[in-house]
Short mmCIF file of C-alpha atoms in Angstrom, two decimals:
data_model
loop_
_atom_site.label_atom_id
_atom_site.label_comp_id
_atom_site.label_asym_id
_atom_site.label_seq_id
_atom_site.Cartn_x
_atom_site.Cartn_y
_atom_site.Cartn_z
CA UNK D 18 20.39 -6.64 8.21
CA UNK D 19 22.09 -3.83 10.03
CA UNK D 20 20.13 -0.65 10.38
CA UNK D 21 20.90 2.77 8.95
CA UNK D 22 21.42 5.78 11.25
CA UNK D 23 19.57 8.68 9.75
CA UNK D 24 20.64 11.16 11.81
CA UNK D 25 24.23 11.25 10.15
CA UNK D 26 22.95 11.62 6.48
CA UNK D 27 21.22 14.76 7.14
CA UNK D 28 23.97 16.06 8.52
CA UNK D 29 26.57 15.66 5.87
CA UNK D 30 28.04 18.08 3.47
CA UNK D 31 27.73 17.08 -0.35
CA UNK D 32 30.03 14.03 -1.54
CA UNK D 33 33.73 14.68 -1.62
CA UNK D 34 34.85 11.06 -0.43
CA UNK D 35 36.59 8.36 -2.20
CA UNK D 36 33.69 6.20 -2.12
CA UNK D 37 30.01 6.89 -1.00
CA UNK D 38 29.48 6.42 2.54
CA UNK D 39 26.26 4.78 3.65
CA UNK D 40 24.96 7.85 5.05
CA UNK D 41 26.51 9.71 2.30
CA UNK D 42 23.87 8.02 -0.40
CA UNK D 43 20.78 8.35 1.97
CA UNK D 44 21.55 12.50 1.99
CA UNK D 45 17.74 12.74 0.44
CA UNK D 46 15.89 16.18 1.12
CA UNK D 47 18.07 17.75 3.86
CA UNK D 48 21.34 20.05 2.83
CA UNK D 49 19.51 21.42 0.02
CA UNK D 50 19.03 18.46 -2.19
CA UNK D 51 15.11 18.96 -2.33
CA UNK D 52 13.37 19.99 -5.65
CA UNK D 53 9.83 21.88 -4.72
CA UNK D 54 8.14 19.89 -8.09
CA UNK D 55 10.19 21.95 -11.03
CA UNK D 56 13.12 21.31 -12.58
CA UNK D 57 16.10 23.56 -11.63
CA UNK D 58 17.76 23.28 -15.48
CA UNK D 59 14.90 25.83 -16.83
CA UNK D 60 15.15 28.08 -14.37
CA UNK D 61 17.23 31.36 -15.37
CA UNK D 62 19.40 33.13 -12.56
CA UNK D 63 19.24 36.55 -14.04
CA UNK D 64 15.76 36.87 -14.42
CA UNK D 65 14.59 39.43 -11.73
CA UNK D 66 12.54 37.32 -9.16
CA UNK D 67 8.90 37.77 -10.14
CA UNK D 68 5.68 38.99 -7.60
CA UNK D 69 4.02 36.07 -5.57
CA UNK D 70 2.19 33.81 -8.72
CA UNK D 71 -1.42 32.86 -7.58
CA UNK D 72 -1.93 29.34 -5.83
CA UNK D 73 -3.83 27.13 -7.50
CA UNK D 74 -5.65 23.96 -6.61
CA UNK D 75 -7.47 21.73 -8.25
CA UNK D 76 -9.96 18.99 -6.56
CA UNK D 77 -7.67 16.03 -6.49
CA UNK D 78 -5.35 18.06 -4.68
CA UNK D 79 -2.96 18.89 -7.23
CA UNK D 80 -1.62 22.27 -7.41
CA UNK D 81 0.51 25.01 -9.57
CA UNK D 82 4.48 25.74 -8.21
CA UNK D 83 5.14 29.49 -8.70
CA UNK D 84 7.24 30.18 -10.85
CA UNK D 85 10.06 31.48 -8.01
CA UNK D 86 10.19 28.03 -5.91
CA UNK D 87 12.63 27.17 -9.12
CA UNK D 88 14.80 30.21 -8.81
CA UNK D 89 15.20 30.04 -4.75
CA UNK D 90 15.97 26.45 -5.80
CA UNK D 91 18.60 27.19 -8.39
CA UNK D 92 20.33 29.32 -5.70
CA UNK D 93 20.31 26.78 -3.02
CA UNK D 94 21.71 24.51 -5.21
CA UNK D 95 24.54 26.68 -6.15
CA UNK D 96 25.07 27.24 -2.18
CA UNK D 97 24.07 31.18 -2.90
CA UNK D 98 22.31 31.06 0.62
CA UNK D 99 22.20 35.00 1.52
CA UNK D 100 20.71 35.52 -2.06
CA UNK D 101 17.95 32.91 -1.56
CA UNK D 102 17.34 34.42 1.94
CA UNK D 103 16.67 37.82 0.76
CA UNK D 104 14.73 36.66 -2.02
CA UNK D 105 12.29 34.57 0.74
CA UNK D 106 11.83 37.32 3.09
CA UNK D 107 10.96 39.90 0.56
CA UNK D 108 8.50 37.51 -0.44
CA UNK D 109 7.11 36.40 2.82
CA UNK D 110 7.15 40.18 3.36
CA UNK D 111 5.03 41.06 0.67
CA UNK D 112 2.36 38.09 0.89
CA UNK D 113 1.62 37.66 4.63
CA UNK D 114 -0.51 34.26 5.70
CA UNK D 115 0.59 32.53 2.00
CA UNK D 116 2.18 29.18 2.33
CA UNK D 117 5.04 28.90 -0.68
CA UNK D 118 7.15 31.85 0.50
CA UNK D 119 7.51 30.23 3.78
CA UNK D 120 8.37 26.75 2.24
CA UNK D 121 11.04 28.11 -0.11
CA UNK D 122 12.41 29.75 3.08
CA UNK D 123 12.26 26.66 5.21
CA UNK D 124 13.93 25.17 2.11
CA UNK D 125 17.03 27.42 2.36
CA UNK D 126 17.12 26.88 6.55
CA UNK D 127 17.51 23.28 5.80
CA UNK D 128 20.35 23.46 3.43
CA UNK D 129 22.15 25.97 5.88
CA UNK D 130 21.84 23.12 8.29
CA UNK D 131 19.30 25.80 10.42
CA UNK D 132 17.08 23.11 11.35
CA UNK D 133 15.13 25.37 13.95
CA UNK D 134 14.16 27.69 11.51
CA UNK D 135 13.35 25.42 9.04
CA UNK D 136 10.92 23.30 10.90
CA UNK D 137 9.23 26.63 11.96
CA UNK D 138 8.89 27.91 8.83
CA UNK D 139 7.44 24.73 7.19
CA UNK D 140 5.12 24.79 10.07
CA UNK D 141 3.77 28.04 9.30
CA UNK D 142 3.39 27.24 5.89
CA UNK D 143 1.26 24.04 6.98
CA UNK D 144 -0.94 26.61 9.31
CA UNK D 145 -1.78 29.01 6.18
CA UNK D 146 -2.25 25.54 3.42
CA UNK D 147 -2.98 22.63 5.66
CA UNK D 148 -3.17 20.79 2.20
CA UNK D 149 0.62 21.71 0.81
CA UNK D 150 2.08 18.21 0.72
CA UNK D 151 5.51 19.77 0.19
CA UNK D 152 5.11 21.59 3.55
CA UNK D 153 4.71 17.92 5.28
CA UNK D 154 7.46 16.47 3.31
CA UNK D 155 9.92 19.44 4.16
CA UNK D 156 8.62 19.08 7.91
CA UNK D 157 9.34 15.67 8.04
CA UNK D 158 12.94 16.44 7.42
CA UNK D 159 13.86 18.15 10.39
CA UNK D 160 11.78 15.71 12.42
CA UNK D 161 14.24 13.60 11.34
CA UNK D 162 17.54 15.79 11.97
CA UNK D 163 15.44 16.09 15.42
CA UNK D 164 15.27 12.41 16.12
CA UNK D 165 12.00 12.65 15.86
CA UNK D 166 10.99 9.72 13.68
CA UNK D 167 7.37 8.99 14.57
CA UNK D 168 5.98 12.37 13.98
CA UNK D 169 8.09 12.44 10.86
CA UNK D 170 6.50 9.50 8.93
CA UNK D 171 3.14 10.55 10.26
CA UNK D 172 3.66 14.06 8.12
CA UNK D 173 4.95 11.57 5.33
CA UNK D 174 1.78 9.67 5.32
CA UNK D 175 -0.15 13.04 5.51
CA UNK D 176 1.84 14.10 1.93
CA UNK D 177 1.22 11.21 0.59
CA UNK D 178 -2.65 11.57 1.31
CA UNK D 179 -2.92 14.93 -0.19
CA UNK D 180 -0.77 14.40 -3.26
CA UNK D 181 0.83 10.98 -3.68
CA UNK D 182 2.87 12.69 -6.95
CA UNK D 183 5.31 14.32 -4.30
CA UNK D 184 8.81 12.19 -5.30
CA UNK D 185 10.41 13.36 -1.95
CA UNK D 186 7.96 11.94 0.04
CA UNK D 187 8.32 8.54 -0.98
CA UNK D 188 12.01 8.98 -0.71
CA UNK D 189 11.64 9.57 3.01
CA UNK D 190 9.82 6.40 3.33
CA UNK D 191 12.50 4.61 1.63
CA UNK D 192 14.90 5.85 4.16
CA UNK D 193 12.51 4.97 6.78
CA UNK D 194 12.29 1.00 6.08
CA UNK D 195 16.11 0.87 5.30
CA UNK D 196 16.93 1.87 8.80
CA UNK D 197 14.71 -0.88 9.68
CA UNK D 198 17.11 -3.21 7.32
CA UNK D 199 14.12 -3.52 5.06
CA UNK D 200 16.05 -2.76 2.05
CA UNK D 201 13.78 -4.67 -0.54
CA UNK D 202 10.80 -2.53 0.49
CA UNK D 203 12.87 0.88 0.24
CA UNK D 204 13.79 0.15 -2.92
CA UNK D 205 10.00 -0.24 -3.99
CA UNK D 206 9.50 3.05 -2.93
CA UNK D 207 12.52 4.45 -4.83
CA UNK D 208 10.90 3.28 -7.69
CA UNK D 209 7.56 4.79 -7.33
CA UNK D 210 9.84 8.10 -6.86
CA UNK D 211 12.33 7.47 -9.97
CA UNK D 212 8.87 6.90 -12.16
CA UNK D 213 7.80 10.20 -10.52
CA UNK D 214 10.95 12.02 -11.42
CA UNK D 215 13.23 9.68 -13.58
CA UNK D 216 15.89 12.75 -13.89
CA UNK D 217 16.77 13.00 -10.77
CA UNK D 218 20.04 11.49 -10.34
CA UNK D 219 20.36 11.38 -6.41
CA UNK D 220 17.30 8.98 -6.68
CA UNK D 221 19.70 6.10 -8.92
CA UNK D 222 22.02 7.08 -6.02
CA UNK D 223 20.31 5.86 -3.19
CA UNK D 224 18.70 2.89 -4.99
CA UNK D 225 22.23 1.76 -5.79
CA UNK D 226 22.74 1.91 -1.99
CA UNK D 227 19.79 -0.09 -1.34
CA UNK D 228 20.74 -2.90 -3.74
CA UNK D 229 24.67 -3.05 -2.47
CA UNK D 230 23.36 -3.65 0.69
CA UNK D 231 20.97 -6.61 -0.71
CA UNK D 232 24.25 -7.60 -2.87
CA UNK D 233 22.26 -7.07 -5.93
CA UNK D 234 25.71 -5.59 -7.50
CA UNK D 235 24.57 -6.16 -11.10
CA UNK D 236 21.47 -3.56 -10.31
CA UNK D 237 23.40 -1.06 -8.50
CA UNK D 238 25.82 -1.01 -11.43
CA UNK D 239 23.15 0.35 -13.60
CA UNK D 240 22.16 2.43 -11.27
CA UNK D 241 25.59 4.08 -10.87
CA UNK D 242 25.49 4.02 -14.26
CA UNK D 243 22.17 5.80 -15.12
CA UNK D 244 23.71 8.59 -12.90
CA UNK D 245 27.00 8.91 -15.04
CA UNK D 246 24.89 9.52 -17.62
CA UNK D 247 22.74 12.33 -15.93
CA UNK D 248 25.66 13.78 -13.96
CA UNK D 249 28.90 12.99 -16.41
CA UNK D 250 32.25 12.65 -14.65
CA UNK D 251 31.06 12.56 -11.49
CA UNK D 252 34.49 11.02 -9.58
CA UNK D 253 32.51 10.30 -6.67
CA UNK D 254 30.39 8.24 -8.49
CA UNK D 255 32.92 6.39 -10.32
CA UNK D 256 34.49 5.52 -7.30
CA UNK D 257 31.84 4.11 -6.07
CA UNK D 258 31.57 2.04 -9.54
CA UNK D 259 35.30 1.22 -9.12
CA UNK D 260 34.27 -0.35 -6.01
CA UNK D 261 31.28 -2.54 -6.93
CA UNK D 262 33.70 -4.18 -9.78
CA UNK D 263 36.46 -4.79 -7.18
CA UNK D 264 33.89 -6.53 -5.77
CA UNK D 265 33.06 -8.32 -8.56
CA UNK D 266 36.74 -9.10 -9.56
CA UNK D 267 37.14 -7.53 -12.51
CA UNK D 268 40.46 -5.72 -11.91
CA UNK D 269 40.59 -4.50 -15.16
CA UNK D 270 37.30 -2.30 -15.04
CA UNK D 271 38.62 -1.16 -12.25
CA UNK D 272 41.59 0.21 -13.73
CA UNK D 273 39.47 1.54 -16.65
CA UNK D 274 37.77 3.65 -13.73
CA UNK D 275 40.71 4.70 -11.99
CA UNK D 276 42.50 5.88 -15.28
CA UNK D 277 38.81 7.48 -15.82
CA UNK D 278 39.16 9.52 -12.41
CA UNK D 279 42.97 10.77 -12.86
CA UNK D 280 41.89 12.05 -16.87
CA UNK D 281 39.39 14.23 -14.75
CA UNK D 282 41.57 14.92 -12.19
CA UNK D 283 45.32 14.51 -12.44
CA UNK D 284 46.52 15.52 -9.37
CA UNK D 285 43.91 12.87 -6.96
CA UNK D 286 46.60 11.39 -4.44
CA UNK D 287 44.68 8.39 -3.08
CA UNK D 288 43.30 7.43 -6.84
CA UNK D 289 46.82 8.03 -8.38
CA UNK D 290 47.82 5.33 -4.67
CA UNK D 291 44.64 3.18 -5.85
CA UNK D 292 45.96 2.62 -9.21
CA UNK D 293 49.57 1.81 -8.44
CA UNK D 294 48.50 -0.66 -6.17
CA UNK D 295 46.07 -1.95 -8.58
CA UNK D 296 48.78 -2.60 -11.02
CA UNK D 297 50.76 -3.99 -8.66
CA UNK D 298 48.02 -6.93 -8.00
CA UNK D 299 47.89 -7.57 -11.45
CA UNK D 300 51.55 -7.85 -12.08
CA UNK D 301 52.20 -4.56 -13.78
CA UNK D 302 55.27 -3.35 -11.88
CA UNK D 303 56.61 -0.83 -14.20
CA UNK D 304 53.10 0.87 -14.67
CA UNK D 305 53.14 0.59 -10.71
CA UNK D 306 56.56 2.05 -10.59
CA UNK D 307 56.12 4.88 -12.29
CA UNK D 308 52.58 6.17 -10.28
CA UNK D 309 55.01 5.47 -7.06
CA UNK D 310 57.51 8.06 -8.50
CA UNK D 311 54.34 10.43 -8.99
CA UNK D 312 53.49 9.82 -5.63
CA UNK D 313 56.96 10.26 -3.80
CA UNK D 314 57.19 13.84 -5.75
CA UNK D 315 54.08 14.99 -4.68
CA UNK D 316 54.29 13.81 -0.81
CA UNK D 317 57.38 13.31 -0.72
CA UNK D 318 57.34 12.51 3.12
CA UNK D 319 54.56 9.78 2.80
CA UNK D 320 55.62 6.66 4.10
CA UNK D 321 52.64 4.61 1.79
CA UNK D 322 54.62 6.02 -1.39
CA UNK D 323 58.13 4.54 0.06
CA UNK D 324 56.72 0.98 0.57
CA UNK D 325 55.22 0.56 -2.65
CA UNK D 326 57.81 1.74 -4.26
CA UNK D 327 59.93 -0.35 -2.18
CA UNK D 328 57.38 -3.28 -3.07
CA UNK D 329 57.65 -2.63 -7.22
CA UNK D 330 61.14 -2.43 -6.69
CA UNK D 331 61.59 -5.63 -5.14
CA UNK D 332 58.81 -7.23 -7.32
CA UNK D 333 61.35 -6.23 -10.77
CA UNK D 334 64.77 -7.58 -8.19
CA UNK D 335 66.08 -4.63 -7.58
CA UNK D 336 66.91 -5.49 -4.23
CA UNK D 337 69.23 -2.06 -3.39
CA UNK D 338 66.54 0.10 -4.26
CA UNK D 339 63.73 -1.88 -2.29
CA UNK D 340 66.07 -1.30 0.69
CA UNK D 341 66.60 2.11 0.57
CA UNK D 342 62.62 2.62 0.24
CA UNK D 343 61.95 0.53 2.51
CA UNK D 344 64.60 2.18 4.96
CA UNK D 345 62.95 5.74 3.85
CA UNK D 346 59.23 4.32 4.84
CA UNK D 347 60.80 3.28 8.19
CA UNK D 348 61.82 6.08 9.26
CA UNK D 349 59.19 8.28 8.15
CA UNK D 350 56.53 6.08 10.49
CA UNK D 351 58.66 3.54 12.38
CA UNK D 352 55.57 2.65 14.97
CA UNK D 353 53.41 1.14 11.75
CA UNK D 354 56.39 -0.20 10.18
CA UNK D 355 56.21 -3.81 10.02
CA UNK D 356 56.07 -4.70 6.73
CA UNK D 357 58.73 -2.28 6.04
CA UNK D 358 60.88 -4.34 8.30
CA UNK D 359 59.57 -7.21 6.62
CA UNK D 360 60.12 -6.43 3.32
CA UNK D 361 63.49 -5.07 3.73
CA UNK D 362 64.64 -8.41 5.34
CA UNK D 363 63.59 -10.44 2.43
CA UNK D 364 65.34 -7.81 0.06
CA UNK D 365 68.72 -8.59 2.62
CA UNK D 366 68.43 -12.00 2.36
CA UNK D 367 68.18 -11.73 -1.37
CA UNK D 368 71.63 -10.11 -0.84
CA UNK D 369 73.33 -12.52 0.91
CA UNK D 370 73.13 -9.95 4.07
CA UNK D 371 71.58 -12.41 6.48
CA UNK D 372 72.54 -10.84 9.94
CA UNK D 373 70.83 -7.57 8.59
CA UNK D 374 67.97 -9.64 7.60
CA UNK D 375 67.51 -11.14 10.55
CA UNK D 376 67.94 -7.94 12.79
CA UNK D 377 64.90 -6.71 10.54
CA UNK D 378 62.56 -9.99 11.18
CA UNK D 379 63.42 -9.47 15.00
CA UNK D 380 61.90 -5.98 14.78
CA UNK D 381 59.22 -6.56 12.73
CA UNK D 382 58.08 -9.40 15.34
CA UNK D 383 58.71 -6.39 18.24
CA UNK D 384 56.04 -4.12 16.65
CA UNK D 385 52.21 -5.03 18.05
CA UNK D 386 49.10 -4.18 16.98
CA UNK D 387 49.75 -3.64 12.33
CA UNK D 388 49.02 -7.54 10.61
CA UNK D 389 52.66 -8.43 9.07
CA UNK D 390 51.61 -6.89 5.37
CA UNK D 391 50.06 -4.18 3.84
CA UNK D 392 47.56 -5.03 1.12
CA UNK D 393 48.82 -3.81 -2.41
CA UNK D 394 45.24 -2.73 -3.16
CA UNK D 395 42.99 -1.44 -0.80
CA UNK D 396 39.42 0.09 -2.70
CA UNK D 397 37.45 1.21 0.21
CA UNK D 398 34.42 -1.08 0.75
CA UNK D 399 31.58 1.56 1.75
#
């Protein structure tokens, strides 16, 4: 199997495509995404940031979070960067030589994308608690940004030798086999982290990468799934679903997805696009019709909206209003309009205007490099 590149996942900014890139689901600790052991949910913004809570160990190398890793966290989360600095130096101000300060800083470096910083912060936290498996974990992840893969599972390894309750780590590890195409092992791992942390939604995420690439669609479904239900109306996320049962060919969960998506948000061009074309496959013209008027009025010079109007139009016969669609998706990109041409010489011939037709077929043969049809529904595939 085709190996991952790592290097692009760390780099990303959170989800805002149609449907998850394969990068996109392997965005693990980097960018802010990491949890330091709490949960975020019970952490309250306007309490005033507490005094540096004693580390505690115990003999199997377990240890206590302060109670302020979950408030820098909360922050980073809700991209209040300059906050979560402040907060991090005042504390690495007022407790020289202790390890957590630093980490919750190197935390924050990483989800500015400062991976400099952050790898020499989470060092310095390693040189004050050489046992802080969080500290390894967080190191690890600008190895990675920094191509530097070996050392970065060998501070993985070290994590997992000091506390192997660390759900992060054995993320990492997950990320590390799939870009060796061993997807069945990475998912293993994902599942020692999910039993480790079964709330954490960007975990279902990547396993529902994993298994796509294995073809295991039934699995990633309920993976996708278990997210929904942690993270409701995520449209990035039903997208993603949307695309697993196009897969499948089941046109009409599909539809129940895309119908999902617009309820959330109305105004989503390429969804609203998806769905008319969509309808259009499954011989629901009118329905297609009328998301192609939507369309036209909201780009209203967008060639795609043109031809599949033009296409609906000459799907119902009405032949005169195919060609003037057709004419208006010409002109608007006449270097990518072949199946323009082609469709408006079928709609001439349907009127008896065969020299027009003709003219039309003879153009659409001139123009190189476009296959002689559009596809009436195109879901992206990753």
């Amino acid at each position: 199997m085709p190996a991952l590149n790592s290097k692009l996942f760390i780099a990303l900014t959170p989800l805002s495509n149609a449907c998850w890139q394969l990068s996109s689901y392997l965005r693990l600790l980097a960018m802010g995404s990491m949890v330091l052991a709490v949960t975020v949910s019970s952490v309250m913004l306007s309490v005033p940031l507490p005094l540096l809570a004693a580390e505690k160990y115990v003999s199997d190398g377990g240890h206590l979070v302060p109670a302020y890793v979950g408030e820098i966290q909360a922050l980073i989360e809700h991209r209040q960067y300059t906050e979560a600095l402040k907060r991090c130096d005042r504390l690495v101000l007022a407790n020289p030589g202790l390890s957590w300060p630093l980490l919750c800083r190197a935390n924050v470096w990483h989800a500015k994308s400062d991976i400099d910083r952050a790898l020499a912060d989470s060092n310095r936290a390693l040189a004050s608690k050489p046992v802080l498996a969080e500290a390894y974990v967080v190191a690890a992840a600008s190895l990675y940004f920094l191509n530097k893969n070996d050392e970065a599972l060998s501070y993985l390894k070290k994590a997992l030798a000091i506390d192997s309750t660390v759900p992060n780590c054995y993320s990492y590890l997950a990320l590390a086999l799939a870009e060796s195409g061993k997807f069945d092992e990475a998912v293993a791992y994902l599942n020692k982290a999910i039993l480790l942390s079964p709330n954490d939604a960007d975990l279902y995420k990547h396993r529902a990468m994993f298994y796509l690439e294995v073809k295991q669609f039934s699995k990633a479904l309920q993976d996708l799934n278990t997210r929904l239900k942690l993270r409701p109306n995520e449209i990035a996320t039903i997208r993603s679903r949307a695309n697993i049962y196009d897969r499948l060919g089941r046109p009409n969960d599909v539809l129940s997805d895309l119908n999902l998506i617009l309820k959330i948000e109305p105004s989503s061009y390429r969804d609203l696009l998806s769905r008319a074309r969509l309808l259009s496959r499954i011989g629901q013209h009118e329905k297609a019709l009328a998301d192609c008027n939507v369309l036209i009025k909201a780009n209203p010079l967008d060639d795609d909206g043109y031809y599949y109007r033009a296409c609906e139009y000459a799907a119902l016969q009405k032949w005169k209003e195919a060609i003037k669609d057709y004419s208006v998706a010409i002109d608007e990109s006449p270097e990518s309009a072949r199946a323009s041409y082609e469709g408006r010489a079928k709609a001439y011939e349907k009127l008896g205007q065969l020299n027009l037709a003709e003219q039309d077929r003879r153009k659409a043969m001139a123009i190189r490099g476009r296959p002689a049809e559009k596809l009436l529904f195109e879901m992206p595939k990753k």
